[in-house]
XYZ file of C-alpha atoms in Angstrom:
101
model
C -20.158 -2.232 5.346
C -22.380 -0.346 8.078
C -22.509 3.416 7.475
C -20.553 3.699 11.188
C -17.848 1.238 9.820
C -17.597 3.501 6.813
C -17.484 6.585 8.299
C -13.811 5.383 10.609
C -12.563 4.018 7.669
C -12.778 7.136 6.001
C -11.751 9.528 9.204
C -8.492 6.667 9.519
C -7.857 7.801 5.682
C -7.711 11.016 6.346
C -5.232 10.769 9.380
C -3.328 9.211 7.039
C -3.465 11.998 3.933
C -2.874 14.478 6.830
C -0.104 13.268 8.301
C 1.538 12.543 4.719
C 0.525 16.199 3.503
C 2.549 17.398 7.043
C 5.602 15.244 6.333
C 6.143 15.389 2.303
C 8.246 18.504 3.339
C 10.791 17.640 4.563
C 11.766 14.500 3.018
C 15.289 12.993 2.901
C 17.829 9.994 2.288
C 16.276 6.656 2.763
C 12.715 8.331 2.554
C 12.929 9.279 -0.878
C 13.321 5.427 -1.721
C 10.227 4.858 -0.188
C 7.592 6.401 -2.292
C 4.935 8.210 -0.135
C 1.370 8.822 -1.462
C -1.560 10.232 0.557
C -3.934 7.328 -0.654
C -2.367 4.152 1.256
C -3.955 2.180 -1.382
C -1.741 3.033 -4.066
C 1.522 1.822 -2.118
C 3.586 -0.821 -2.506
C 3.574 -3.304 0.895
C 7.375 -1.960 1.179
C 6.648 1.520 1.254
C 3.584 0.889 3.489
C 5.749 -1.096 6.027
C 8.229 1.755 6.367
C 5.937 4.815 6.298
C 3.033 3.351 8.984
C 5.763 2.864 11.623
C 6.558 6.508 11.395
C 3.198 7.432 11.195
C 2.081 5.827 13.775
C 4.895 7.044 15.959
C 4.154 10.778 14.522
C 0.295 11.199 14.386
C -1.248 13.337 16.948
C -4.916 14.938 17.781
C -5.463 17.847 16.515
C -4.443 19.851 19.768
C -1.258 18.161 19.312
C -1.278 15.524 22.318
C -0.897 12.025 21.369
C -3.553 9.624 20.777
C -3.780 6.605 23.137
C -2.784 2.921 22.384
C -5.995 1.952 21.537
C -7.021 4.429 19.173
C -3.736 4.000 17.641
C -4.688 0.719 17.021
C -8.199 1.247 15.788
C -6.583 3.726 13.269
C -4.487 0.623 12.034
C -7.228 -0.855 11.565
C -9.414 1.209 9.538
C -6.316 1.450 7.120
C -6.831 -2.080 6.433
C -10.481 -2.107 6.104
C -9.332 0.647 3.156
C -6.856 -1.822 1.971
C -9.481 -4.437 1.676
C -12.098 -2.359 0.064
C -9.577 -1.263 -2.835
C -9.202 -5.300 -2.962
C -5.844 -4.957 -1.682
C -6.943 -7.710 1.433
C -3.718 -9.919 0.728
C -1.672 -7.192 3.086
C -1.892 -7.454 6.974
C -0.571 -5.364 9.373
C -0.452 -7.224 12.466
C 0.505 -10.827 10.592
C 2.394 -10.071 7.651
C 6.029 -10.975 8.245
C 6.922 -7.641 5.551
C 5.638 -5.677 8.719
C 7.451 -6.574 11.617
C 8.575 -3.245 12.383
């Protein structure tokens, strides 16, 4: 993988340890089922499908505006590229029927 490649991969990560550290508050009812861990590696696909939708509904910049569509999208991505490099490639995002949500 090109060091640019890389270098999202690892910034998507992040996003996603960040936005886990913000959230493991406050957790309640159903969430609690649903184990959530700040390396999206370690998950099990049904505690991935339910904790991406909310984080991708609930991640924001870090002046607090939203990001747009496409980078929302890109950050999807580069969890999957982390997925695939901890030989975890059999989950998919955007074809998997586990994450229709």
């Amino acid at each position: 993988m090109c060091q640019r490649r890389r270098a999202q991969t690892e910034w998507c990560r992040r996003i996603w340890a960040e936005w886990v550290n913000s959230c493991c508050t406050h957790l309640e009812g159903e969430e609690k089922v649903h184990e959530l861990k700040d390396d999206i590696c370690e998950m099990t696909p049904v505690a991935m499908n339910f904790w991406l939708c909310r984080c991708i509904l609930e991640i924001r910049k870090q002046d607090k505006s939203q990001y747009p569509p496409k980078t929302l999208k890109c950050i999807a991505c580069g969890l999957m590229r982390a997925l695939k490099n901890a030989d975890r490639a059999d989950i998919n995002f955007f074809s998997d029927s586990l994450f229709h949500q």
